[in-house]
Short mmCIF file of C-alpha atoms in Angstrom, two decimals:
data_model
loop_
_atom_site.label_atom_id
_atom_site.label_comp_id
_atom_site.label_asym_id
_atom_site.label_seq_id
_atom_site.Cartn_x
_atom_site.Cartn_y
_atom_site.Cartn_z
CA UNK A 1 -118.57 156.10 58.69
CA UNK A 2 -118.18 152.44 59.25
CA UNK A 3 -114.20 152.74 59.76
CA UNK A 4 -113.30 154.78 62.69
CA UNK A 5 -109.88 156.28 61.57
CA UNK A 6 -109.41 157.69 65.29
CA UNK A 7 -109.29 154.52 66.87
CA UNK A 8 -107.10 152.56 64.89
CA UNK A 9 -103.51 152.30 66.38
CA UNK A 10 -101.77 149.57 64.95
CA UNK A 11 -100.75 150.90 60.98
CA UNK A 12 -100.82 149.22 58.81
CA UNK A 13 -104.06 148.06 58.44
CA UNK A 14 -106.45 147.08 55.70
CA UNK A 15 -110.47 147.49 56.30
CA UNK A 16 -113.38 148.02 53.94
CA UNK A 17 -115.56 150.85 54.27
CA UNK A 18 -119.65 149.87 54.22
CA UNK A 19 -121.82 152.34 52.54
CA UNK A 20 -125.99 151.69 52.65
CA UNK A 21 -127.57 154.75 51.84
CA UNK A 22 -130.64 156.46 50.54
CA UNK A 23 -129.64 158.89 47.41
CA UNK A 24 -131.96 161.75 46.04
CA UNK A 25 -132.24 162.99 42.47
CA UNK A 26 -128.48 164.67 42.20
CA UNK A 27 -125.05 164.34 43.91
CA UNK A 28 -124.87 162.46 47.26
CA UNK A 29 -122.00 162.21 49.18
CA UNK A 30 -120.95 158.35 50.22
CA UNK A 31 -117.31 159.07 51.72
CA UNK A 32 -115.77 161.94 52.58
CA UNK A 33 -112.19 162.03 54.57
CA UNK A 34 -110.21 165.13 55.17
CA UNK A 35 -109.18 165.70 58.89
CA UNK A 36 -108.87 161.60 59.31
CA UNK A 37 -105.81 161.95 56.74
CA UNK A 38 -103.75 164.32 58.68
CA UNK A 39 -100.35 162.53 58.95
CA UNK A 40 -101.90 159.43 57.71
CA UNK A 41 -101.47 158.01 53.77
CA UNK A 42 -104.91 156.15 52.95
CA UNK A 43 -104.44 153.84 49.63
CA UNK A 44 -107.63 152.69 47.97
CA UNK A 45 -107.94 149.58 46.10
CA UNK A 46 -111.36 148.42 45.20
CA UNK A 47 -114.54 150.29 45.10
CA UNK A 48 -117.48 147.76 45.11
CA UNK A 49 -120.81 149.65 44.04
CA UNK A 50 -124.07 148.23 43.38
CA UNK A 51 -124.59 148.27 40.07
CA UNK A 52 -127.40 150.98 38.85
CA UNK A 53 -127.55 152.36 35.33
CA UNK A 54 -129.24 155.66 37.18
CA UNK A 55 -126.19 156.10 39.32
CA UNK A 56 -122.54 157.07 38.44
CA UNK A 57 -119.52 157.80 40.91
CA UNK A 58 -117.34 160.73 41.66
CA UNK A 59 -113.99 159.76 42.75
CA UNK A 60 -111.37 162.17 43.85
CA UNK A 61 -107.97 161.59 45.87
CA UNK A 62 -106.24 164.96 47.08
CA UNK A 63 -106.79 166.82 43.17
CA UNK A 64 -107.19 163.94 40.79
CA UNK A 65 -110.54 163.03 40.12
CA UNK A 66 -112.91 160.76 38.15
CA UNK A 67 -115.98 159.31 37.35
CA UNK A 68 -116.97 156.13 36.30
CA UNK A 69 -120.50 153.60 35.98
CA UNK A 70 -121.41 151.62 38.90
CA UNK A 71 -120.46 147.69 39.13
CA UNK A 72 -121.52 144.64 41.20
CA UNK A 73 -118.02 143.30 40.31
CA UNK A 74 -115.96 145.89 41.53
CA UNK A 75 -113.81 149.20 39.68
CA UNK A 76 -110.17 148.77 40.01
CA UNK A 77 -108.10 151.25 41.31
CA UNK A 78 -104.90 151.89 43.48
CA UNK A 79 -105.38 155.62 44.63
CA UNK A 80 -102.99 157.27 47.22
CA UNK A 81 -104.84 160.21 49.08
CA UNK A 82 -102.47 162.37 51.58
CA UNK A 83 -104.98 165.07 52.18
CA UNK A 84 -108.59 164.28 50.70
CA UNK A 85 -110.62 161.33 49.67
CA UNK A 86 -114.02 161.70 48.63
CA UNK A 87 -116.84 159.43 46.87
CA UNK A 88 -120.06 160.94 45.72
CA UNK A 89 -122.98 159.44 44.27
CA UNK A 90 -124.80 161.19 41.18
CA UNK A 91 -128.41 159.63 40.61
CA UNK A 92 -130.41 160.53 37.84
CA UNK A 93 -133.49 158.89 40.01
CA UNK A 94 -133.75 158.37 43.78
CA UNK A 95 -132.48 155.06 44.84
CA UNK A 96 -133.19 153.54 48.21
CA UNK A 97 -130.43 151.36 50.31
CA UNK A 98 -128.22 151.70 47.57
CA UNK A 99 -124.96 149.90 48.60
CA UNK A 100 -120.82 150.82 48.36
CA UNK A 101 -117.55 149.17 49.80
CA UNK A 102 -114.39 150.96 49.85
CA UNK A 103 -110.93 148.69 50.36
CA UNK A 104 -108.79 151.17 52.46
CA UNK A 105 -105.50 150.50 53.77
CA UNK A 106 -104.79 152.71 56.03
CA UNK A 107 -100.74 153.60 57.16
CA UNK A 108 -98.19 156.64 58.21
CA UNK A 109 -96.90 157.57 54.95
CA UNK A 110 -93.20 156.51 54.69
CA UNK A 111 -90.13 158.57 53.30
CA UNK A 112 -90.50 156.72 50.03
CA UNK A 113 -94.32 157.73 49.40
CA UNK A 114 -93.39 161.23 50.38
CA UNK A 115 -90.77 161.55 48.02
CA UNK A 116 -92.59 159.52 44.98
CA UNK A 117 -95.97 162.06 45.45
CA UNK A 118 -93.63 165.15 46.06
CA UNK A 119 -94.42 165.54 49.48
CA UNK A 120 -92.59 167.97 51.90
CA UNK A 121 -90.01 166.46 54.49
CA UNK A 122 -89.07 167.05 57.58
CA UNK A 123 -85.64 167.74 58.68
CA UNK A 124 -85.45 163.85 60.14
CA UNK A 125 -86.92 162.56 56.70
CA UNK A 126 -84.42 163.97 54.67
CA UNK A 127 -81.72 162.81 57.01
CA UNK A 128 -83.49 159.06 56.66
CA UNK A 129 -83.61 159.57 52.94
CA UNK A 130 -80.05 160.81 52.29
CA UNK A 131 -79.02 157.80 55.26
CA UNK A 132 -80.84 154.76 52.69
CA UNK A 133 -80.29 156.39 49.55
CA UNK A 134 -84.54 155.88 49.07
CA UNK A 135 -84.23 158.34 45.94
CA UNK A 136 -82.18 155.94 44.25
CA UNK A 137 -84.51 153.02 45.03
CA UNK A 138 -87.34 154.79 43.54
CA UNK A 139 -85.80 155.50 40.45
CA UNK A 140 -84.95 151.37 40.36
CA UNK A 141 -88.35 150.75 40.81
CA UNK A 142 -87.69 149.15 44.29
CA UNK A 143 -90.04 151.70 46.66
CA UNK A 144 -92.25 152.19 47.80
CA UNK A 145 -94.04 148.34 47.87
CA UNK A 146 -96.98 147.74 47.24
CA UNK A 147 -98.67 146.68 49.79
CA UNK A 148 -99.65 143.25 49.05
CA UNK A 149 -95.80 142.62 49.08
CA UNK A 150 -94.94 144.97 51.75
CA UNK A 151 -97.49 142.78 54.12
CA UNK A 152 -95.86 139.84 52.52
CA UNK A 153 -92.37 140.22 53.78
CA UNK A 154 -93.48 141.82 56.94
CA UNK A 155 -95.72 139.17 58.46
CA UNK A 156 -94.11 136.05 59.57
CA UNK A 157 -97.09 133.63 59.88
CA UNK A 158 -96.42 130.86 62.22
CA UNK A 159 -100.78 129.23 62.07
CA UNK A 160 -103.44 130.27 59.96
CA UNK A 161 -107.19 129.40 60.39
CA UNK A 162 -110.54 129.89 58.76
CA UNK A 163 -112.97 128.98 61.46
CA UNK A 164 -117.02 128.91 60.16
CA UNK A 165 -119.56 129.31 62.53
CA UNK A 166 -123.45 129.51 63.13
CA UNK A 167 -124.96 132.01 65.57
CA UNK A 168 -128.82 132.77 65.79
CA UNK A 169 -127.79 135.57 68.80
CA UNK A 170 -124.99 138.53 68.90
CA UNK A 171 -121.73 136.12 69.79
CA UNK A 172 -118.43 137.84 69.99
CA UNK A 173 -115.40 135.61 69.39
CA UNK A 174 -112.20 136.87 71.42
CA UNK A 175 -108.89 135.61 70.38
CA UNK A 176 -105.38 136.54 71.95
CA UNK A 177 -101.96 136.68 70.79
CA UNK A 178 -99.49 133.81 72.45
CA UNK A 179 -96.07 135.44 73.70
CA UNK A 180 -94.22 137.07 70.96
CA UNK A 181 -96.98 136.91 68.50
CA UNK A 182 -99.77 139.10 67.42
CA UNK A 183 -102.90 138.16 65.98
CA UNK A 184 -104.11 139.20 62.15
CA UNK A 185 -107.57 138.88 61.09
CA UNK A 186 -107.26 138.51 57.00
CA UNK A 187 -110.72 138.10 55.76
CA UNK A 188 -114.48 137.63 56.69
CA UNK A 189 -117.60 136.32 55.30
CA UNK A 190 -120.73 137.49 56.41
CA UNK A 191 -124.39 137.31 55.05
CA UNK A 192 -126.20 140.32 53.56
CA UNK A 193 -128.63 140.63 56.90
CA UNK A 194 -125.84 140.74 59.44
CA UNK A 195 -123.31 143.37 60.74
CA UNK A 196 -119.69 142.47 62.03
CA UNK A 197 -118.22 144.59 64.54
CA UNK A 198 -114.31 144.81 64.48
CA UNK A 199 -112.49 145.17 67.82
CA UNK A 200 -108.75 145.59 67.99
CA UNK A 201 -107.08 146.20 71.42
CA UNK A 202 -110.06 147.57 73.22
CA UNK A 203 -111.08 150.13 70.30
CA UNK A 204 -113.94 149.68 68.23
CA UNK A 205 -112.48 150.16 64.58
CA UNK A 206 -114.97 149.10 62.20
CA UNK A 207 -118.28 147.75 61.34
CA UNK A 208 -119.26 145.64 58.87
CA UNK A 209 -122.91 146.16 56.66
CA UNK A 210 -123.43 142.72 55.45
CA UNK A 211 -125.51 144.38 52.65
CA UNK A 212 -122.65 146.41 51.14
CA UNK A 213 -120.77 143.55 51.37
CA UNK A 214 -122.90 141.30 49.49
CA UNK A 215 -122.17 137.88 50.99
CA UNK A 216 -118.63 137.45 49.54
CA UNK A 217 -115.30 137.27 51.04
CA UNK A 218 -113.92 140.60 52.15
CA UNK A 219 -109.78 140.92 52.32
CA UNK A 220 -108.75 142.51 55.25
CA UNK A 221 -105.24 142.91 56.97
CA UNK A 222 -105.87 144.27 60.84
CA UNK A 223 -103.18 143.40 63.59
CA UNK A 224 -103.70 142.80 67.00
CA UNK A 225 -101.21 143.03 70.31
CA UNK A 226 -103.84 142.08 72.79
CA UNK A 227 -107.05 141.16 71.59
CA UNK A 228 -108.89 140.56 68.36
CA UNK A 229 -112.96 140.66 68.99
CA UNK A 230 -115.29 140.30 65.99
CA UNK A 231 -119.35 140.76 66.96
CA UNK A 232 -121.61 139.20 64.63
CA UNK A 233 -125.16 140.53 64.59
CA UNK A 234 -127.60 138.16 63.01
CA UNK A 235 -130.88 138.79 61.65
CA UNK A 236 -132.16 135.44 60.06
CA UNK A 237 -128.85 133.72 58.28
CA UNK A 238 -126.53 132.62 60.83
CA UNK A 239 -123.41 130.85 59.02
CA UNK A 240 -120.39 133.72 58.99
CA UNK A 241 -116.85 132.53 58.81
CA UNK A 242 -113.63 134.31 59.27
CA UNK A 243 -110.22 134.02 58.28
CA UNK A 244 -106.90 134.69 60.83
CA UNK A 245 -103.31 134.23 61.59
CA UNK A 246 -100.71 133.73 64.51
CA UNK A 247 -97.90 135.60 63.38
CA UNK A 248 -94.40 136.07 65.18
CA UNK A 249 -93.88 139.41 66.60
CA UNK A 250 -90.69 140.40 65.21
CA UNK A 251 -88.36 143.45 65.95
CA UNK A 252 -89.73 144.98 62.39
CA UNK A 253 -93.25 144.55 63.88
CA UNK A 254 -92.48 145.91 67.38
CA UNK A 255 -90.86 149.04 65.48
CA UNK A 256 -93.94 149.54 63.41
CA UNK A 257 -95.94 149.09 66.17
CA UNK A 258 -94.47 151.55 68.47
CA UNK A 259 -92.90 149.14 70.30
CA UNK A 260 -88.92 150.11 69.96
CA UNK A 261 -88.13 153.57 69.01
CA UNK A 262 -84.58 154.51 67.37
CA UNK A 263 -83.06 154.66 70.27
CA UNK A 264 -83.05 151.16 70.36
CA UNK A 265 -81.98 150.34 67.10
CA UNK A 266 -81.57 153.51 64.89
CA UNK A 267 -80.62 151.67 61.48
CA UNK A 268 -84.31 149.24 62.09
CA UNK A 269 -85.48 152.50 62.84
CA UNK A 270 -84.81 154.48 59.45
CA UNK A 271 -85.86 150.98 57.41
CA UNK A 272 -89.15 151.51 58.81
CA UNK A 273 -89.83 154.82 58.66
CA UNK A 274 -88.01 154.57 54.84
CA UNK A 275 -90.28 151.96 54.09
CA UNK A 276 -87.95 149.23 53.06
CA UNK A 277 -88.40 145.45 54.46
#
């Protein structure tokens, strides 16, 4: 897999899953997540496939499931998977390098998701839900966000840069937060013979195919406290550009970061873990 769920640390975050595969006559299997979604909520919002009239999808999220034709444009879809997320491939031919990306955001599932999909709480949740009233927001339509606005009203962008560059050789580009600020890489642009490698804090958390991703813009949202690296791996197109932001590390940041716990501020403290900004 091209996202490594196990070292991401700092939720939420928004990467795209590159698929370049081989597929035989039958099903294949492009994704498959199970033990990466234990007490972690993956969303899905954009499946990019390359478009093949021999090849249809399989979709499923925890039990709801569907299929649909491939498309270079990209299939819509805002899927919430607690336990199970799965993509398989069904060719009626065999299809070489045949190319996927998957928009995942990745997050710790708040009070208000758990309580929309019918989720079991814990003792603490119930106390945080009965403590904001989050039943009643959901019934006004108010929770959970989605996460375009959720991201919106979190981040407090103080710079933002898209910086284009040309490398013939591997060239990582390091970039570090100022005091009270964290860095946020948004987007990237890379060509279809190149790989990106995405380093956050230390921990390789993704890499790039520049084949799935077919030379356009890819949305991202990834957060860093220390260190944002991106590795770009050439093969004979050099130009790759990148999108990021200075953003001010505020006390709604530090407590979704794992910065302040409730014992430093317990009502911040339910907000977050509620899900309300």
């Amino acid at each position: 897999m091209s996202v490594v769920v196990s070292a991401i640390s700092n939720y939420p975050v928004m990467l795209a899953e590159t698929v370049v595969k081989n597929l035989s006559d039958g099903i294949t299997s492009l994704i498959s997540l199970k033990k990466e979604l234990t007490d972690r909520l993956l969303i899905v919002d954009k499946i990019i496939a390359a478009e093949n009239a021999a090849v249809s999808l399989r979709i499923q999220a925890d039990t709801w499931k569907e299929e649909t034709e491939t498309a270079n444009s990209g299939v819509d879809f805002y899927l919430h998977a607690f336990s199970l997320f799965e993509i398989k491939a069904v060719a009626e031919a065999s299809v070489t390098n045949y190319t996927l990306l998957c928009s995942q955001i990745w997050q710790k599932p708040t009070v208000a998701h758990k309580i929309l999909f019918d989720k079991t709480l814990t003792n603490e949740e119930r106390e945080i839900a009965e403590t904001m009233n989050v039943e009643e927001s959901i019934e006004k339509g108010t929770l959970p966000l989605p996460f375009s606005e959720f991201v919106k009203r979190i981040t407090k962008t103080m710079r933002r840069a898209t910086v284009a560059r040309s490398d013939a050789t591997p060239a990582p580009v390091r970039i570090f937060p100022l005091k009270e600020e964290v860095v946020i890489l948004r987007s990237v642009q890379i060509p279809t013979d190149a790989t990106l490698e995405i380093t956050v804090d230390g921990k390789d958390i993704c890499t790039l195919d520049g084949r799935a991703c077919g030379a356009a813009d890819v949305e991202l949202y990834v957060i860093a406290e220390d260190e944002l690296r991106l590795t770009f791996t050439p093969s004979a197109t050099a130009e790759w550009r990148f999108t990021y932001e200075r953003a001010k590390l505020t006390d709604y940041l530090r407590m979704l970061l794992g910065r302040m716990t409730r014992a430093h501020d317990e009502e911040l403290w339910m907000r977050v873990r509620a899900g309300i900004v």
